[in-house]
């Protein structure tokens, strides 16, 4: 099923993000986690793509596993960094042959230890989105950044580029994680003013352990952390059980407020943890 059709038929939409393993030996472990999460009432699951292709086979494998074995709509990520146009064509043919219908078109960042040409095919996600649309038969998503992508000089330039990406064929958007809902509301207002009117689903990452804090700061590209969030971290960072409980409660609070403010969807960065996903969904289930 095309994800744009899910957005047309219900609101809000609930989705999870999974990352595939780098090693073959871990595929079954991830499939087990995906299977547990598929029992929850979700609308689709996305599978990330290792920029540079480090785990690209496993992205396709997990995305088709959830679709074929668990009847869950899948969204396979794809990055253009370090890929030639022929590489992209081959991956699109593979996705198509596996019956994958939804692709999140991304630029990606420089892969670690990669010294080759960074963008030998497409330089921006908008170019990739256009190529995927030309290839045909795919619903295409794109990423967006409520607090501005780090490469952009300011949010207005970033939104201008986002508008071009949507015009190139992006059917829906998924946001970078954020911890301050006001950042999202301001961004949504700017998008509406710019005439961007595809559905936008909000990326929420629950904090479940102290080790995640630094990673979150890097992954989020410097998302602002409100004082309420920082106080929670400093109060509980040495108490793993309390931090996990508080982190999940914080994510739940964010979601309830977003849903009350007419959001198109929530995309949970589940970090392959069925237990965390279940704890959150059990509380918010009837909001969806
Ligand atoms: P783009 O849309 O190309 O934007 C990147 C920068 O270029 C922005 O600053 C933009 O304003 C600017 N720009 C765009 N078009 C132009 C133009 N024509 N001229 C000048 N500047 C322009 N990474 C992975 O490796 N694998 C994943 O699976 C993955 N999944 C992600 C999922 C989500 C929801 C998000 C938010 C990010 C994900 N990322 C992933 C990270 C992503 O690859 C990086 O954030 C990357 O830096 C930007 O990707 P993009 O697709 O947003 O790029």
PDB file of C-alpha atoms in Angstrom, residues 39 45 52 57 236:
ATOM      1  CA  UNK A  39       1.792  -6.988  16.792  1.00  0.00           C
ATOM      2  CA  UNK A  45       7.382   0.620   9.551  1.00  0.00           C
ATOM      3  CA  UNK A  52      27.423   4.184   1.285  1.00  0.00           C
ATOM      4  CA  UNK A  57      20.893  -5.652   1.202  1.00  0.00           C
ATOM      5  CA  UNK A 236      17.872  10.516  36.656  1.00  0.00           C
TER       6      UNK A 236
END
